[in-house]
Amino acid sequence: MARRLAWVSGLALALSGAPTLAQSAVSSASEAVAPRTTLLLHTDRAGPRIAPEIYGQFVEHLGRGVYEGIWVGEDSQIPNTRGIRNDVTQALRQVKVPAIRWPGGCFADGYHWRDGIRPRAKRPRGINAAWGNTPDRNAFGTHEFMDFLGQIGAKSFISVNVGSGSVREADEWLRYMTAPAESSAGAERAANGHAAAWDVPYVGVGNESWGCGGNMTPETYVAQYRQYAANLRTFHGDPVKLIAVGADTDDYEWTEKVMAGAMKWRPNPTPLAYIDTKPLMWGLSLHFYTFTGNDWYAKGRNVGFGRDDWAKALGRAQLTDEMVRRHSAIMDRYDPEKKVALVVDEWGAWFNSEKDAPSALYLESTLRDAVIAGLSLNIFNNHAERVRMANIAQMVNVIQSLILTRGKEMVVTPTWHVFDLYKVHQGATQVPVDVDTPDYVQGTTRLPTVSASASRDAAGKLHVSIVNLDPDKPAPVEMVATGLSGRRAQASAITADRIDRKVEFGQPDPFLPQPVQGIAIDGDRLTLTVPARSVTMVTVE
Ligand code: AHR
């Protein structure tokens, strides 16, 4: 866990000692630098495993998230494999996507899976009532989603319809996907072209049931959840992991009541009765979005913003730590052994779309998104004992995307680069870090300048991801850890010439990670200076 120590500038100067190679390189360029940050890496303590699923994704039928973004159809001029565009799958394979949540979002609680399984020409012409009553011809259904997962090597996380569906409908969907071909459900699947059962490891029981998924109170949802949990199972692979709908942002009452009412098979067992002690849920979700500040109705622009809006958005993203801590503290009271995962299955930057945005919730992508992603993923890594899945919203063309498309063109975003850089943390052992860093102050916003998380992979390599929130000043960083002596280190950083630099179609990618020069190791200390407004990965081998 990263712990921020109180910053005392005198102490920091005393710790810093003689100028390092990195410092002299920076000062020779006479660039103002922030005061030194110290990272104390507890390499002697094994933290929890960082679940690869923290790097999960979310895909919803919304705007061009599915249609065009993933599905173009077999007859498209855009190169595709069975209708799924090849450029997108190739980019996604590179970042090692562990799991994808589908079909929503708010869309999920109006989705009826049977609409998406017949031969495509016979599927109903649907209306996407969750997102602007747009047509949805159901061309992308269960078979296409599973094909997409297979093409990129990701696991499925299916959100079943609680809001307008039924236990029976959800149960039949799971049977359709996972039952053996000898059963009627499996035979129907086979008749539609897929004899082998699919793995469905994760099932979300509804989405935002406190809002678009049913306007439920926690008590109503608990009653619904218990019924779904009693009936939902899969017939292939490991037992299904059920994820209950959790809180919106800081709704701690929701977490309290769902943990109290839905975690246990019998919340109040009688003394001599049989009790099944396994939790009724594998995970409890949390949705938390980053705007410019804290007002849902004033999310701010995603392009052309200045330093105040940079800082306000990062201040909001930094609240992720508070959200995770406080929801986890409630969960700890009901589940001290941390059997239930906190699943942050919607997170990311959500600003106002520009007036000329080509589709709903389409956002252009800037350097600020990379910093928000790096900061958020560091927080999830540092809480890996409880956070065992997270799903950025959303994968392609919607809110904080990894990929943007425009017809046949495709670009990867700065967020994609962060996922590419951070993939080394997937499945690695967390190394606890204490971060001692000065404050970055802009207007009324005051934030730790540097955020960090660290892990050790199976080959013994140490990876430290460092985010410098300061838009102007490079940050000199000293890492202290036993076992650094005699080892080699390298680092790559994502940054840009402006805080609002955006990725553009047909232009060179301004966010390609660049090597960081001037890393020095002296005994148990490693020093380097990370660029202003950057996300850096340091590898020590
Ligand atoms: O990600 C966009 C929307 O945000 C989702 O559909 C919903 O669950 C959330 O409110």
Short mmCIF file of C-alpha atoms in Angstrom, two decimals, residues 11-337:
data_model
loop_
_atom_site.label_atom_id
_atom_site.label_comp_id
_atom_site.label_asym_id
_atom_site.label_seq_id
_atom_site.Cartn_x
_atom_site.Cartn_y
_atom_site.Cartn_z
CA LEU A 11 13.70 16.70 5.82
CA ALA A 12 13.43 16.16 2.11
CA LEU A 13 16.49 18.28 1.48
CA ALA A 14 18.41 16.47 4.19
CA LEU A 15 17.49 13.13 2.63
CA SER A 16 18.45 14.21 -0.83
CA GLY A 17 22.22 14.47 -0.20
CA ALA A 18 24.54 15.28 -3.10
CA PRO A 19 23.11 16.07 -6.54
CA THR A 20 22.53 12.95 -8.60
CA LEU A 21 23.34 12.38 -12.22
CA ALA A 22 19.70 12.91 -13.11
CA GLN A 23 19.50 16.16 -11.18
CA SER A 24 22.58 17.59 -12.82
CA ALA A 25 21.27 16.67 -16.26
CA VAL A 26 18.04 18.49 -15.52
CA SER A 27 19.65 21.50 -13.86
CA SER A 28 22.12 21.85 -16.70
CA ALA A 29 19.08 22.44 -18.89
CA SER A 30 18.23 25.12 -16.27
CA GLU A 31 14.66 23.84 -15.94
CA ALA A 32 12.84 24.47 -12.66
CA VAL A 33 12.23 21.19 -10.85
CA ALA A 34 9.88 20.27 -8.03
CA PRO A 35 11.44 19.42 -4.64
CA ARG A 36 12.60 15.82 -4.35
CA THR A 37 10.16 12.93 -3.91
CA THR A 38 11.27 9.86 -1.99
CA LEU A 39 9.77 6.44 -2.63
CA LEU A 40 10.48 3.89 0.07
CA LEU A 41 9.93 0.49 -1.55
CA HIS A 42 9.33 -2.36 0.88
CA THR A 43 10.93 -5.03 -1.26
CA ASP A 44 11.30 -7.22 1.82
CA ARG A 45 7.49 -7.44 2.26
CA ALA A 46 5.36 -9.41 -0.17
CA GLY A 47 2.17 -7.54 -0.89
CA PRO A 48 -0.88 -9.14 -2.50
CA ARG A 49 -0.99 -10.30 -6.11
CA ILE A 50 -2.10 -7.54 -8.45
CA ALA A 51 -5.05 -9.19 -10.19
CA PRO A 52 -4.64 -8.86 -13.96
CA GLU A 53 -8.35 -8.01 -14.03
CA ILE A 54 -7.55 -4.57 -12.55
CA TYR A 55 -6.65 -3.82 -16.16
CA GLY A 56 -10.11 -4.87 -17.38
CA GLN A 57 -12.29 -3.02 -19.86
CA PHE A 58 -15.92 -2.12 -20.38
CA VAL A 59 -17.83 -2.21 -23.68
CA GLU A 60 -21.41 -0.99 -23.98
CA HIS A 61 -23.85 -0.55 -26.85
CA LEU A 62 -23.50 3.22 -26.77
CA GLY A 63 -22.51 5.66 -29.50
CA ARG A 64 -19.90 3.94 -31.67
CA GLY A 65 -18.53 1.79 -28.84
CA VAL A 66 -19.64 -1.47 -30.44
CA TYR A 67 -20.86 -0.60 -33.94
CA GLU A 68 -17.91 0.73 -35.96
CA GLY A 69 -15.62 0.63 -32.90
CA ILE A 70 -15.54 -3.17 -32.81
CA TRP A 71 -18.15 -4.56 -35.17
CA VAL A 72 -18.07 -3.56 -38.84
CA GLY A 73 -19.64 -6.67 -40.35
CA GLU A 74 -18.17 -9.29 -42.61
CA ASP A 75 -18.87 -7.32 -45.80
CA SER A 76 -17.11 -4.18 -44.62
CA GLN A 77 -14.20 -2.63 -46.55
CA ILE A 78 -12.48 -2.30 -43.19
CA PRO A 79 -10.28 -5.38 -42.71
CA ASN A 80 -12.06 -7.68 -40.29
CA THR A 81 -12.22 -11.21 -39.01
CA ARG A 82 -15.80 -12.50 -38.98
CA GLY A 83 -17.03 -8.89 -38.79
CA ILE A 84 -14.70 -7.70 -36.01
CA ARG A 85 -12.19 -5.08 -37.10
CA ASN A 86 -8.59 -6.29 -37.19
CA ASP A 87 -6.86 -3.00 -36.31
CA VAL A 88 -8.77 -2.82 -33.04
CA THR A 89 -8.15 -6.42 -32.04
CA GLN A 90 -4.47 -6.07 -32.85
CA ALA A 91 -4.14 -2.98 -30.62
CA LEU A 92 -6.04 -4.69 -27.82
CA ARG A 93 -3.95 -7.85 -27.97
CA GLN A 94 -0.88 -5.74 -27.37
CA VAL A 95 -2.13 -4.35 -24.04
CA LYS A 96 -3.19 -7.81 -22.77
CA VAL A 97 -6.85 -7.17 -21.98
CA PRO A 98 -7.75 -9.59 -19.15
CA ALA A 99 -11.55 -9.26 -19.07
CA ILE A 100 -14.34 -7.31 -20.75
CA ARG A 101 -17.65 -6.28 -19.22
CA TRP A 102 -20.58 -6.30 -21.68
CA PRO A 103 -23.30 -5.39 -22.82
CA GLY A 104 -23.63 -2.41 -20.42
CA GLY A 105 -23.98 -0.16 -18.48
CA CYS A 106 -27.50 1.17 -18.55
CA PHE A 107 -27.99 -0.74 -21.80
CA ALA A 108 -27.68 -4.06 -19.96
CA ASP A 109 -30.90 -3.64 -17.98
CA GLY A 110 -32.89 -3.29 -21.20
CA TYR A 111 -31.04 -6.03 -23.11
CA HIS A 112 -32.73 -9.29 -23.96
CA TRP A 113 -30.09 -11.77 -24.99
CA ARG A 114 -32.35 -13.82 -27.24
CA ASP A 115 -32.46 -10.83 -29.64
CA GLY A 116 -28.78 -11.43 -30.42
CA ILE A 117 -28.39 -15.15 -31.11
CA ARG A 118 -30.22 -16.09 -34.32
CA PRO A 119 -28.69 -15.78 -37.81
CA ARG A 120 -28.04 -12.05 -38.11
CA ALA A 121 -30.51 -11.41 -40.92
CA LYS A 122 -33.30 -12.72 -38.69
CA ARG A 123 -32.47 -10.76 -35.57
CA PRO A 124 -34.95 -8.11 -34.41
CA ARG A 125 -34.35 -4.46 -35.18
CA GLY A 126 -33.91 -3.13 -31.68
CA ILE A 127 -33.99 0.35 -30.21
CA ASN A 128 -31.29 1.37 -27.78
CA ALA A 129 -33.58 3.02 -25.24
CA ALA A 130 -30.72 3.63 -22.80
CA TRP A 131 -28.77 5.76 -25.25
CA GLY A 132 -30.83 8.04 -27.45
CA ASN A 133 -33.29 5.54 -28.93
CA THR A 134 -30.77 4.73 -31.63
CA PRO A 135 -31.32 1.66 -33.81
CA ASP A 136 -29.53 -1.53 -32.79
CA ARG A 137 -29.93 -4.34 -35.27
CA ASN A 138 -28.51 -6.82 -32.77
CA ALA A 139 -25.70 -7.77 -35.16
CA PHE A 140 -23.34 -7.92 -32.20
CA GLY A 141 -24.76 -10.50 -29.80
CA THR A 142 -23.46 -13.28 -27.60
CA HIS A 143 -21.64 -15.21 -30.36
CA GLU A 144 -19.95 -12.07 -31.71
CA PHE A 145 -18.93 -10.95 -28.21
CA MET A 146 -17.41 -14.35 -27.46
CA ASP A 147 -15.62 -14.33 -30.81
CA PHE A 148 -14.24 -10.87 -30.00
CA LEU A 149 -12.97 -12.13 -26.63
CA GLY A 150 -11.34 -15.11 -28.31
CA GLN A 151 -9.61 -12.87 -30.85
CA ILE A 152 -8.00 -10.77 -28.13
CA GLY A 153 -7.59 -13.42 -25.41
CA ALA A 154 -9.85 -11.81 -22.78
CA LYS A 155 -12.31 -13.34 -20.30
CA SER A 156 -16.03 -12.56 -20.26
CA PHE A 157 -17.82 -10.46 -17.69
CA ILE A 158 -21.51 -10.56 -18.57
CA SER A 159 -23.96 -8.10 -17.00
CA VAL A 160 -27.35 -9.75 -16.79
CA ASN A 161 -30.60 -7.84 -16.99
CA VAL A 162 -32.16 -7.28 -13.58
CA GLY A 163 -33.99 -4.00 -14.32
CA SER A 164 -36.37 -5.28 -17.01
CA GLY A 165 -35.42 -8.96 -17.06
CA SER A 166 -35.98 -11.88 -14.74
CA VAL A 167 -34.08 -14.56 -12.87
CA ARG A 168 -35.33 -17.01 -15.47
CA GLU A 169 -34.05 -14.94 -18.40
CA ALA A 170 -30.62 -14.58 -16.80
CA ASP A 171 -30.47 -18.27 -15.89
CA GLU A 172 -31.38 -19.25 -19.46
CA TRP A 173 -28.63 -17.00 -20.85
CA LEU A 174 -26.03 -18.62 -18.62
CA ARG A 175 -27.28 -22.07 -19.63
CA TYR A 176 -27.17 -21.09 -23.31
CA MET A 177 -23.53 -20.02 -22.97
CA THR A 178 -22.19 -22.73 -20.68
CA ALA A 179 -24.30 -25.90 -20.80
CA PRO A 180 -23.05 -29.01 -22.62
CA ALA A 181 -24.18 -29.45 -26.22
CA GLU A 182 -26.18 -32.51 -25.12
CA SER A 183 -28.60 -30.28 -23.17
CA SER A 184 -31.37 -28.35 -24.92
CA ALA A 185 -29.71 -25.02 -24.07
CA GLY A 186 -26.36 -26.23 -25.42
CA ALA A 187 -28.02 -27.75 -28.49
CA GLU A 188 -29.56 -24.38 -29.33
CA ARG A 189 -26.14 -22.78 -29.04
CA ALA A 190 -24.68 -25.49 -31.27
CA ALA A 191 -27.44 -24.94 -33.83
CA ASN A 192 -26.42 -21.28 -33.89
CA GLY A 193 -22.85 -22.25 -34.72
CA HIS A 194 -20.97 -22.92 -31.47
CA ALA A 195 -21.08 -26.45 -30.09
CA ALA A 196 -18.47 -25.97 -27.37
CA ALA A 197 -19.55 -24.31 -24.14
CA TRP A 198 -17.98 -20.95 -23.37
CA ASP A 199 -16.37 -19.91 -20.11
CA VAL A 200 -18.31 -17.22 -18.29
CA PRO A 201 -16.22 -16.53 -15.22
CA TYR A 202 -17.80 -13.21 -14.16
CA VAL A 203 -21.46 -12.26 -14.03
CA GLY A 204 -22.68 -8.86 -12.91
CA VAL A 205 -26.15 -9.04 -11.36
CA GLY A 206 -27.59 -5.85 -12.83
CA ASN A 207 -26.00 -2.45 -13.34
CA GLU A 208 -26.53 0.70 -11.29
CA SER A 209 -29.70 -0.77 -9.80
CA TRP A 210 -29.96 2.40 -7.70
CA GLY A 211 -30.46 4.36 -10.94
CA CYS A 212 -30.94 3.39 -14.59
CA GLY A 213 -30.96 -0.30 -13.62
CA GLY A 214 -34.17 -0.13 -11.61
CA ASN A 215 -34.36 2.89 -9.26
CA MET A 216 -34.03 0.46 -6.36
CA THR A 217 -33.38 1.11 -2.73
CA PRO A 218 -30.57 -0.99 -1.23
CA GLU A 219 -33.23 -3.10 0.50
CA THR A 220 -35.04 -3.81 -2.80
CA TYR A 221 -31.78 -4.66 -4.52
CA VAL A 222 -30.71 -6.97 -1.71
CA ALA A 223 -33.95 -8.92 -2.10
CA GLN A 224 -33.46 -9.16 -5.87
CA TYR A 225 -29.80 -10.07 -5.58
CA ARG A 226 -30.47 -12.90 -3.16
CA GLN A 227 -32.92 -14.46 -5.59
CA TYR A 228 -30.56 -14.16 -8.57
CA ALA A 229 -27.66 -15.52 -6.50
CA ALA A 230 -29.69 -18.56 -5.52
CA ASN A 231 -30.39 -19.41 -9.14
CA LEU A 232 -27.49 -18.32 -11.31
CA ARG A 233 -24.83 -20.85 -12.09
CA THR A 234 -22.66 -21.90 -14.98
CA PHE A 235 -22.09 -25.40 -16.30
CA HIS A 236 -18.59 -25.12 -17.70
CA GLY A 237 -15.29 -24.06 -16.15
CA ASP A 238 -14.91 -22.77 -12.60
CA PRO A 239 -17.97 -21.78 -10.58
CA VAL A 240 -19.29 -18.41 -11.69
CA LYS A 241 -18.14 -15.33 -9.80
CA LEU A 242 -21.16 -13.14 -9.10
CA ILE A 243 -20.71 -9.40 -8.79
CA ALA A 244 -23.37 -7.47 -6.92
CA VAL A 245 -24.24 -3.90 -7.83
CA GLY A 246 -22.32 -1.61 -5.55
CA ALA A 247 -22.28 2.06 -4.82
CA ASP A 248 -22.20 5.15 -6.91
CA THR A 249 -19.20 7.23 -5.84
CA ASP A 250 -19.54 8.01 -2.10
CA ASP A 251 -22.84 6.27 -1.38
CA TYR A 252 -21.51 4.44 1.66
CA GLU A 253 -25.00 3.57 2.86
CA TRP A 254 -25.48 1.40 -0.25
CA THR A 255 -22.27 -0.52 0.46
CA GLU A 256 -23.25 -0.96 4.12
CA LYS A 257 -26.70 -2.28 3.34
CA VAL A 258 -25.71 -4.57 0.49
CA MET A 259 -22.87 -6.07 2.52
CA ALA A 260 -25.19 -6.51 5.51
CA GLY A 261 -28.02 -8.02 3.50
CA ALA A 262 -26.58 -9.82 0.50
CA MET A 263 -23.14 -11.11 1.40
CA LYS A 264 -24.23 -14.01 3.57
CA TRP A 265 -26.43 -16.92 2.70
CA ARG A 266 -28.30 -16.43 5.98
CA PRO A 267 -27.55 -13.09 7.62
CA ASN A 268 -29.03 -14.26 10.96
CA PRO A 269 -28.68 -18.05 11.24
CA THR A 270 -30.24 -19.86 14.16
CA PRO A 271 -27.68 -21.49 16.49
CA LEU A 272 -28.09 -25.11 15.39
CA ALA A 273 -29.03 -24.62 11.75
CA TYR A 274 -26.91 -25.47 8.75
CA ILE A 275 -25.07 -22.44 7.40
CA ASP A 276 -23.21 -22.15 4.12
CA THR A 277 -20.32 -19.86 5.02
CA LYS A 278 -19.27 -19.02 1.45
CA PRO A 279 -20.17 -15.42 0.59
CA LEU A 280 -23.13 -15.09 -1.77
CA MET A 281 -21.10 -12.71 -3.90
CA TRP A 282 -17.61 -12.84 -5.35
CA GLY A 283 -17.46 -9.10 -5.74
CA LEU A 284 -19.22 -5.84 -5.03
CA SER A 285 -18.94 -3.09 -7.60
CA LEU A 286 -18.15 0.62 -7.36
CA HIS A 287 -18.68 3.25 -10.05
CA PHE A 288 -16.53 6.35 -9.86
CA TYR A 289 -15.97 8.85 -12.68
CA THR A 290 -13.56 11.76 -12.99
CA PHE A 291 -14.91 15.17 -14.06
CA THR A 292 -13.40 18.63 -13.81
CA GLY A 293 -14.26 18.97 -10.13
CA ASN A 294 -17.14 17.25 -8.38
CA ASP A 295 -20.26 18.39 -10.20
CA TRP A 296 -21.96 15.77 -12.37
CA TYR A 297 -23.78 18.57 -14.22
CA ALA A 298 -20.60 20.55 -14.99
CA LYS A 299 -18.10 17.97 -16.13
CA GLY A 300 -15.89 20.45 -17.97
CA ARG A 301 -14.27 20.31 -21.39
CA ASN A 302 -12.01 17.51 -22.51
CA VAL A 303 -10.01 19.70 -24.90
CA GLY A 304 -8.75 23.28 -24.71
CA PHE A 305 -8.63 23.34 -20.90
CA GLY A 306 -6.19 25.28 -18.74
CA ARG A 307 -4.18 24.63 -15.59
CA ASP A 308 -7.14 25.06 -13.20
CA ASP A 309 -9.17 22.41 -14.99
CA TRP A 310 -6.14 20.12 -15.20
CA ALA A 311 -5.77 20.33 -11.42
CA LYS A 312 -9.49 20.02 -10.65
CA ALA A 313 -9.78 16.86 -12.74
CA LEU A 314 -6.70 15.33 -11.12
CA GLY A 315 -8.11 16.30 -7.72
CA ARG A 316 -11.27 14.38 -8.54
CA ALA A 317 -9.26 11.37 -9.82
CA GLN A 318 -7.21 11.41 -6.61
CA LEU A 319 -10.49 10.90 -4.69
CA THR A 320 -10.46 7.34 -6.05
CA ASP A 321 -8.16 6.55 -3.13
CA GLU A 322 -10.69 7.84 -0.60
CA MET A 323 -13.54 5.98 -2.33
CA VAL A 324 -11.63 2.70 -2.28
CA ARG A 325 -10.49 3.12 1.32
CA ARG A 326 -13.90 4.04 2.72
CA HIS A 327 -15.89 1.41 0.83
CA SER A 328 -13.23 -1.16 1.78
CA ALA A 329 -13.44 -0.16 5.44
CA ILE A 330 -17.17 -0.91 5.39
CA MET A 331 -16.55 -4.21 3.61
CA ASP A 332 -13.88 -5.07 6.22
CA ARG A 333 -16.50 -5.01 8.97
CA TYR A 334 -18.58 -7.66 7.22
CA ASP A 335 -15.74 -9.49 5.53
CA PRO A 336 -12.52 -9.10 7.53
CA GLU A 337 -10.85 -11.87 5.51
#
